[in-house]
Amino acid sequence: MQRRRLATAIALFACGFSASSYADWWEQGTLNGPSQSDIGGVGLMQMPTGRMAREGEFSFTYYDNEEYRRWALSLQLFPWLETTIRYNDVRTKLYSQVPEFSGDQTYKDRGIDIKLRLLEESLWLPELSVGVRDLAGTGYFAGEFIAGSKRIGPFDLTLGMGWGYLGTRDNLSNPFCEVSDSFCDRPSGLTGTGGDFEVDKWFKGDSAIFGGVEYQTPWQPLRLKVEFDGNDYSRDRAGVPIKQDSPWNYGAEYAFNDNLKLKLSYERGNTWMFGFTFRLNFDDAQQLKVDKPPRPAQPTKTQSVDDLRGEQAGQALAKNMADEAGFNVNRYGLSNDGKVLTLYGGQRKYRNQQEALERSGRVLASEVPDSIETYELIDQSYDMELGGYRFDADTFKTAIARADLTTQPEDAIERIEARQTEAVGDWLYNPMFEVGMPNYALKPFLEQSVGGPEDFFMYQIGLENAVSWSLADNFNIYGRVGVNLTNNFDKFNYLVEGGEPAIPRVRTYVREYVTMSDVWLDNLQATWANQLSPNWYQSLYGGYLERMFGGVGGEILYRPLDSNLAIGLNVAYARQRSFENHFGFRDYDVVTGHLTAYWKTQFLEDSLITVSAGRFLAKDLGVNINFQHEFDSGIIAGAYASFTDVSSEDFGEGSFTKGFYISIPFDMFSIKPSVGRGAIAWSPLTRDGGQMLGRVNSLYGITSRRSND
Amino acid sequence: MTMVTKNSFAATVLTLTLLGSTLASARALPQQQDTHNETTQQVTVHVLGPDLNQQHSRHWTFSGPVRLSQVFDVAQPDASTYWLQTRLTDHALQQQVLRKQRQLQQRVKNLAAHYHTHYDDELAKAAQQLAQQIAEWPLVATYIWGTSRNDARTDIMQNPLLTVTETNSRGQYWLMLQSAPEHAAIVGLVSQPQFQLTLDTRKTLRDTVKDVELLAGAKEDTVQVITLDGQHRQYPVAYYNAKADSLAPGAVVFVGFDDSELPDEYQTINQELIELLRFWNPEMKSLWGQQS
């Protein structure tokens, strides 16, 4: 009797509870997207699948077993590209055998994975992806794979082939070995000091078939997984032998809610493992805003342009424009025929430019006489005219009053090249520049370094006091004083082997700088900027440019309106700041500079590639490449790398400078609109090669309104 | 802003009261307009529905431009009005949509000819069938999709001013109020298009698509669904990507061409047909045809 009940329960569990829910279950499949593997990135448990997550999907996965703890951040950068950063804590092995260097810290291995989609799933073909694991690391877990996944109802079937760490089972001969003998054996050891891409090892040596199934149970929160592992752990470097009793791994994933998934698995036929994945989507992330509603359509308050003339009228209009549209008016005037009102200033509140424009137009429509037929808003920065928008007043008023059935506010707005101030015939409001009070901002900061030998997580928490003071329309002084609250950077004990460094130490005195004082002058920079012509801009700057260098420099930028391409040249004389006193300098100096191309690609939407070629701080020559992608929420994810003539041996561990960052709009955490941003950066190791001079107020940033986005 | 003039409104209401809200009263109105001789700015709104079976129609003439909310106020829509079905049109827009319908029909015929000249008879036949089907689509143009009385009252952007315009010099508008739809439709590259598809709540969208025979060149793994609010979205329906989506009443399922089957100059044809299907309105097509 009991057996029959059990059988019925199993049948219901497997088939659902009614014909319609059965259909729903069968069709829904892995409705909420594919799940993350044990080690981060979409996959089964140890093995990857051919699946990609939804674009913008960001997840943090923690997984734990006897030998390893893993922390992985995975980001679906494009629908066809998955990127993963991971730390492996090898619990059975010390970081080094030198206690003075790393204490009792266990070995930490960092790695980067990428996975590219080759084919989207179709009627007959699976979703097919190729990937490389533990790229640019020490190679402990390096492996490559090709995997295809095909869904049939609630079952997602995967079959793949792995090389390196994913192919140690060696149950199928490497097909590339048939093509070329060079693929038959996998080179051992590391190129340089680790951190290189090790392309010469890819798809070489032993290979194995792997596969598995991800099954969506009728109970929506629960998924089950089975996989055949391509790794037999015979070449694992955990410091202790890892025994595998079975190549089959079994796992379950329970969705606690939309963001948190709990994982449990029984792997290798003898080991329980557990973990969790926390996820969110960078495209969807948003925050409700509390803001003044856009001004409703209403008759204008003014009858004559004289009502807009003078200090008092100007300040009143400027206040309303700032409060309701985020546009700070510097001055405004009329064209000679009295039909065009041009306002100069800058929008500093809304990330959504269309929203800001519509709000501006609504204010003007009710504060400017009807005799004015055109409004122009010109974005200024450092008194330079960057670009503008022209409103056809009648069309705009028709749209916001819904005075017909078809006109929309955007029909009235046109993007224009900036009207130079000389074109204004009658200045209605043109206050002389007055040196006002400096703007002051106080905010907390967290500086961090993850995965160092001295301590896994090194940090500094403090307060940043920033002051910005404009002494002329086009001259600004910016200073920042840091106050330490707490840090553990005193553990940082980077030593140059053999005493004499191979290249100048431009960044590795970080411990000295951090521990010098609890209060320090981070930077104090004066910047002057000027517009040479509509497309050409120049600036000069000088002072304490960053924590480690001071100097003087100049920059020139060519940036056509709304162009995908801009080019700049920046040259500076920089001298290393002292870490023994607040204002002094050390002996080391350098002339550094780069020719930089800024390219907003058309083939990768919402992405900017910056390529800077020139001389770096350690006098090394080379190129820095920076890639960043902006998601719908405004979050920017970026990566950079420098390749210079410093050899990987001279560079030290890591082989070359590289890093990642995420820039988060402040207004994601605020109910008030804002254009401010904060960044979280991650650099595997800080070394001296390929380092660029830091500074504030670069011309590309100052002229950001040359682009309409 | 012009409100309903007291005299004309009172006269209209009186006329309606005396004559009843019949089609005959609507046709009698032009005489009334001639009497007042205020044709230059007068706006007349014919309100159709929601009780379609009785071909219930009323109209109001306003002495000048009028807000949609004012029309709602005087029309006092029936409680059975299903706001998502609210539509507003005039002759000029309707002619524009019908012209587009003919153009697209011709374009699909040209596509059929293209397939034919490239010896792809199956595709040519499918495109020819689609062209014939397009001519039969019951389309009624509209300026608005699903504006409710409350929307119009509270949000000016949903409360347009109806005026005499260059293209609508007589100021004649038709406001269509309908009750909740009971059917959906499946059209496009299907052998038997269904304009009045009876919905089965046990069926998913994939089931619905599986029930029809697709023509050659059809995109089999995804369909476009156009909903009553004029929005459209792509839905997966193949065995490997379906997500148990269901179909709402009033929705139109469009099975389009697989992009890989379309020559370069026809790559936008699916999108153009979807835009046209936003005007899908089988209930009003016949009724409005009589009114206008």
GROMACS .gro file of N, CA and C in nm, chain A residues 19-20 23-31 51 121-125 150-153 297 358 362 399-409, chain B residues 67 88 90 143-144 156-163 165 173 201-207 210 220-221 236-245:
model
  210
   19ALA      N    1  -0.363   1.830  -1.663
   19ALA     CA    2  -0.316   1.842  -1.801
   19ALA      C    3  -0.258   1.980  -1.830
   20SER      N    4  -0.324   2.086  -1.778
   20SER     CA    5  -0.274   2.220  -1.811
   20SER      C    6  -0.144   2.250  -1.739
   23ALA      N    7   0.128   2.080  -1.912
   23ALA     CA    8   0.173   2.153  -2.032
   23ALA      C    9   0.260   2.272  -1.993
   24ASP      N   10   0.217   2.341  -1.889
   24ASP     CA   11   0.295   2.456  -1.843
   24ASP      C   12   0.436   2.414  -1.803
   25TRP      N   13   0.440   2.307  -1.722
   25TRP     CA   14   0.570   2.260  -1.674
   25TRP      C   15   0.658   2.217  -1.790
   26TRP      N   16   0.599   2.139  -1.882
   26TRP     CA   17   0.677   2.089  -1.994
   26TRP      C   18   0.731   2.204  -2.078
   27GLU      N   19   0.645   2.304  -2.099
   27GLU     CA   20   0.686   2.415  -2.184
   27GLU      C   21   0.777   2.514  -2.116
   28GLN      N   22   0.753   2.533  -1.985
   28GLN     CA   23   0.832   2.636  -1.917
   28GLN      C   24   0.979   2.603  -1.917
   29GLY      N   25   1.009   2.474  -1.903
   29GLY     CA   26   1.149   2.434  -1.903
   29GLY      C   27   1.230   2.515  -1.806
   30THR      N   28   1.346   2.553  -1.849
   30THR     CA   29   1.431   2.634  -1.762
   30THR      C   30   1.395   2.781  -1.785
   31LEU      N   31   1.271   2.811  -1.750
   31LEU     CA   32   1.212   2.941  -1.780
   31LEU      C   33   1.293   3.059  -1.728
   51ARG      N   34   2.500   2.707  -2.288
   51ARG     CA   35   2.403   2.814  -2.265
   51ARG      C   36   2.467   2.947  -2.229
  121GLU      N   37   2.044   2.833  -3.045
  121GLU     CA   38   1.968   2.710  -3.060
  121GLU      C   39   1.862   2.730  -3.169
  122SER      N   40   1.840   2.626  -3.246
  122SER     CA   41   1.735   2.632  -3.349
  122SER      C   42   1.668   2.496  -3.354
  123LEU      N   43   1.585   2.477  -3.454
  123LEU     CA   44   1.504   2.355  -3.460
  123LEU      C   45   1.589   2.229  -3.447
  124TRP      N   46   1.697   2.226  -3.519
  124TRP     CA   47   1.779   2.104  -3.521
  124TRP      C   48   1.912   2.121  -3.449
  125LEU      N   49   1.959   2.243  -3.435
  125LEU     CA   50   2.093   2.262  -3.379
  125LEU      C   51   2.088   2.307  -3.234
  150LYS      N   52   2.082   2.142  -2.577
  150LYS     CA   53   1.955   2.134  -2.648
  150LYS      C   54   1.846   2.109  -2.546
  151ARG      N   55   1.741   2.187  -2.559
  151ARG     CA   56   1.632   2.173  -2.462
  151ARG      C   57   1.519   2.089  -2.520
  152ILE      N   58   1.472   1.996  -2.440
  152ILE     CA   59   1.350   1.923  -2.476
  152ILE      C   60   1.260   1.932  -2.355
  153GLY      N   61   1.160   2.016  -2.363
  153GLY     CA   62   1.071   2.038  -2.250
  153GLY      C   63   1.150   2.084  -2.129
  297ALA      N   64   0.143   7.182  -1.907
  297ALA     CA   65   0.128   7.287  -2.008
  297ALA      C   66   0.041   7.398  -1.952
  358GLU      N   67   1.276   6.757  -2.221
  358GLU     CA   68   1.132   6.782  -2.216
  358GLU      C   69   1.097   6.871  -2.097
  362ARG      N   70   0.930   7.249  -2.110
  362ARG     CA   71   0.805   7.280  -2.039
  362ARG      C   72   0.820   7.408  -1.956
  399ALA      N   73   0.255   6.979  -2.855
  399ALA     CA   74   0.275   6.843  -2.804
  399ALA      C   75   0.241   6.831  -2.657
  400ILE      N   76   0.290   6.925  -2.575
  400ILE     CA   77   0.269   6.909  -2.431
  400ILE      C   78   0.126   6.943  -2.389
  401ALA      N   79   0.058   7.022  -2.473
  401ALA     CA   80  -0.083   7.050  -2.443
  401ALA      C   81  -0.172   6.945  -2.509
  402ARG      N   82  -0.112   6.853  -2.581
  402ARG     CA   83  -0.185   6.751  -2.658
  402ARG      C   84  -0.292   6.820  -2.741
  403ALA      N   85  -0.249   6.927  -2.809
  403ALA     CA   86  -0.344   7.009  -2.884
  403ALA      C   87  -0.376   6.950  -3.020
  404ASP      N   88  -0.316   6.837  -3.050
  404ASP     CA   89  -0.363   6.761  -3.166
  404ASP      C   90  -0.341   6.613  -3.136
  405LEU      N   91  -0.368   6.531  -3.234
  405LEU     CA   92  -0.366   6.387  -3.206
  405LEU      C   93  -0.232   6.320  -3.231
  406THR      N   94  -0.142   6.391  -3.294
  406THR     CA   95  -0.021   6.321  -3.338
  406THR      C   96   0.112   6.378  -3.288
  407THR      N   97   0.117   6.506  -3.254
  407THR     CA   98   0.247   6.567  -3.224
  407THR      C   99   0.301   6.520  -3.088
  408GLN      N  100   0.426   6.480  -3.087
  408GLN     CA  101   0.494   6.437  -2.964
  408GLN      C  102   0.606   6.537  -2.933
  409PRO      N  103   0.643   6.551  -2.804
  409PRO     CA  104   0.747   6.648  -2.769
  409PRO      C  105   0.876   6.630  -2.849
  776ARG      N  106  -1.177   6.827  -2.608
  776ARG     CA  107  -1.090   6.725  -2.548
  776ARG      C  108  -1.160   6.589  -2.545
  797LEU      N  109  -0.999   5.571  -3.170
  797LEU     CA  110  -1.047   5.700  -3.222
  797LEU      C  111  -0.991   5.718  -3.362
  799ASP      N  112  -1.047   5.901  -3.787
  799ASP     CA  113  -1.118   5.987  -3.882
  799ASP      C  114  -1.093   5.931  -4.022
  852TYR      N  115  -0.603   5.667  -3.367
  852TYR     CA  116  -0.500   5.755  -3.310
  852TYR      C  117  -0.462   5.709  -3.170
  853ILE      N  118  -0.553   5.639  -3.104
  853ILE     CA  119  -0.527   5.600  -2.965
  853ILE      C  120  -0.554   5.451  -2.947
  865ILE      N  121  -0.300   6.463  -1.925
  865ILE     CA  122  -0.328   6.541  -2.047
  865ILE      C  123  -0.268   6.477  -2.171
  866MET      N  124  -0.160   6.403  -2.153
  866MET     CA  125  -0.099   6.340  -2.269
  866MET      C  126  -0.189   6.230  -2.327
  867GLN      N  127  -0.286   6.189  -2.249
  867GLN     CA  128  -0.383   6.090  -2.301
  867GLN      C  129  -0.519   6.155  -2.325
  868ASN      N  130  -0.517   6.285  -2.329
  868ASN     CA  131  -0.643   6.357  -2.346
  868ASN      C  132  -0.630   6.455  -2.463
  869PRO      N  133  -0.617   6.404  -2.585
  869PRO     CA  134  -0.589   6.492  -2.698
  869PRO      C  135  -0.708   6.583  -2.731
  870LEU      N  136  -0.671   6.692  -2.796
  870LEU     CA  137  -0.772   6.788  -2.843
  870LEU      C  138  -0.811   6.746  -2.984
  871LEU      N  139  -0.941   6.732  -3.006
  871LEU     CA  140  -0.989   6.696  -3.140
  871LEU      C  141  -1.025   6.826  -3.212
  872THR      N  142  -0.964   6.847  -3.325
  872THR     CA  143  -0.980   6.974  -3.396
  872THR      C  144  -1.010   6.951  -3.543
  874THR      N  145  -0.871   6.985  -3.890
  874THR     CA  146  -0.732   6.990  -3.939
  874THR      C  147  -0.733   6.992  -4.091
  882TYR      N  148  -1.500   6.289  -3.633
  882TYR     CA  149  -1.424   6.182  -3.568
  882TYR      C  150  -1.517   6.068  -3.528
  910THR      N  151  -0.856   2.806  -2.266
  910THR     CA  152  -0.764   2.843  -2.157
  910THR      C  153  -0.665   2.733  -2.124
  911ARG      N  154  -0.693   2.611  -2.170
  911ARG     CA  155  -0.598   2.502  -2.140
  911ARG      C  156  -0.481   2.502  -2.237
  912LYS      N  157  -0.494   2.583  -2.342
  912LYS     CA  158  -0.389   2.580  -2.445
  912LYS      C  159  -0.289   2.693  -2.426
  913THR      N  160  -0.166   2.661  -2.449
  913THR     CA  161  -0.064   2.765  -2.449
  913THR      C  162  -0.055   2.826  -2.589
  914LEU      N  163   0.024   2.931  -2.598
  914LEU     CA  164   0.043   2.994  -2.728
  914LEU      C  165   0.103   2.894  -2.827
  915ARG      N  166   0.197   2.815  -2.776
  915ARG     CA  167   0.258   2.714  -2.863
  915ARG      C  168   0.152   2.616  -2.914
  916ASP      N  169   0.062   2.573  -2.826
  916ASP     CA  170  -0.045   2.483  -2.869
  916ASP      C  171  -0.126   2.547  -2.982
  919LYS      N  172   0.064   2.541  -3.293
  919LYS     CA  173   0.076   2.403  -3.343
  919LYS      C  174  -0.050   2.358  -3.416
  929GLU      N  175   0.931   2.952  -3.772
  929GLU     CA  176   0.862   2.849  -3.695
  929GLU      C  177   0.885   2.860  -3.545
  930ASP      N  178   0.996   2.923  -3.507
  930ASP     CA  179   1.029   2.917  -3.364
  930ASP      C  180   0.978   3.037  -3.284
  945PRO      N  181   0.850   3.301  -2.810
  945PRO     CA  182   0.902   3.173  -2.860
  945PRO      C  183   0.793   3.066  -2.857
  946VAL      N  184   0.788   2.984  -2.960
  946VAL     CA  185   0.683   2.881  -2.965
  946VAL      C  186   0.735   2.743  -3.008
  947ALA      N  187   0.864   2.729  -3.028
  947ALA     CA  188   0.917   2.599  -3.072
  947ALA      C  189   0.934   2.507  -2.951
  948TYR      N  190   0.955   2.380  -2.978
  948TYR     CA  191   0.965   2.284  -2.867
  948TYR      C  192   1.081   2.317  -2.773
  949TYR      N  193   1.183   2.383  -2.827
  949TYR     CA  194   1.302   2.407  -2.746
  949TYR      C  195   1.304   2.544  -2.677
  950ASN      N  196   1.212   2.631  -2.715
  950ASN     CA  197   1.220   2.764  -2.653
  950ASN      C  198   1.088   2.818  -2.598
  951ALA      N  199   0.978   2.742  -2.617
  951ALA     CA  200   0.847   2.790  -2.571
  951ALA      C  201   0.849   2.807  -2.419
  952LYS      N  202   0.770   2.902  -2.371
  952LYS     CA  203   0.772   2.930  -2.228
  952LYS      C  204   0.632   2.931  -2.168
  953ALA      N  205   0.546   2.846  -2.220
  953ALA     CA  206   0.411   2.831  -2.166
  953ALA      C  207   0.336   2.964  -2.162
  954ASP      N  208   0.359   3.049  -2.260
  954ASP     CA  209   0.285   3.175  -2.266
  954ASP      C  210   0.141   3.147  -2.307
   0.00000   0.00000   0.00000
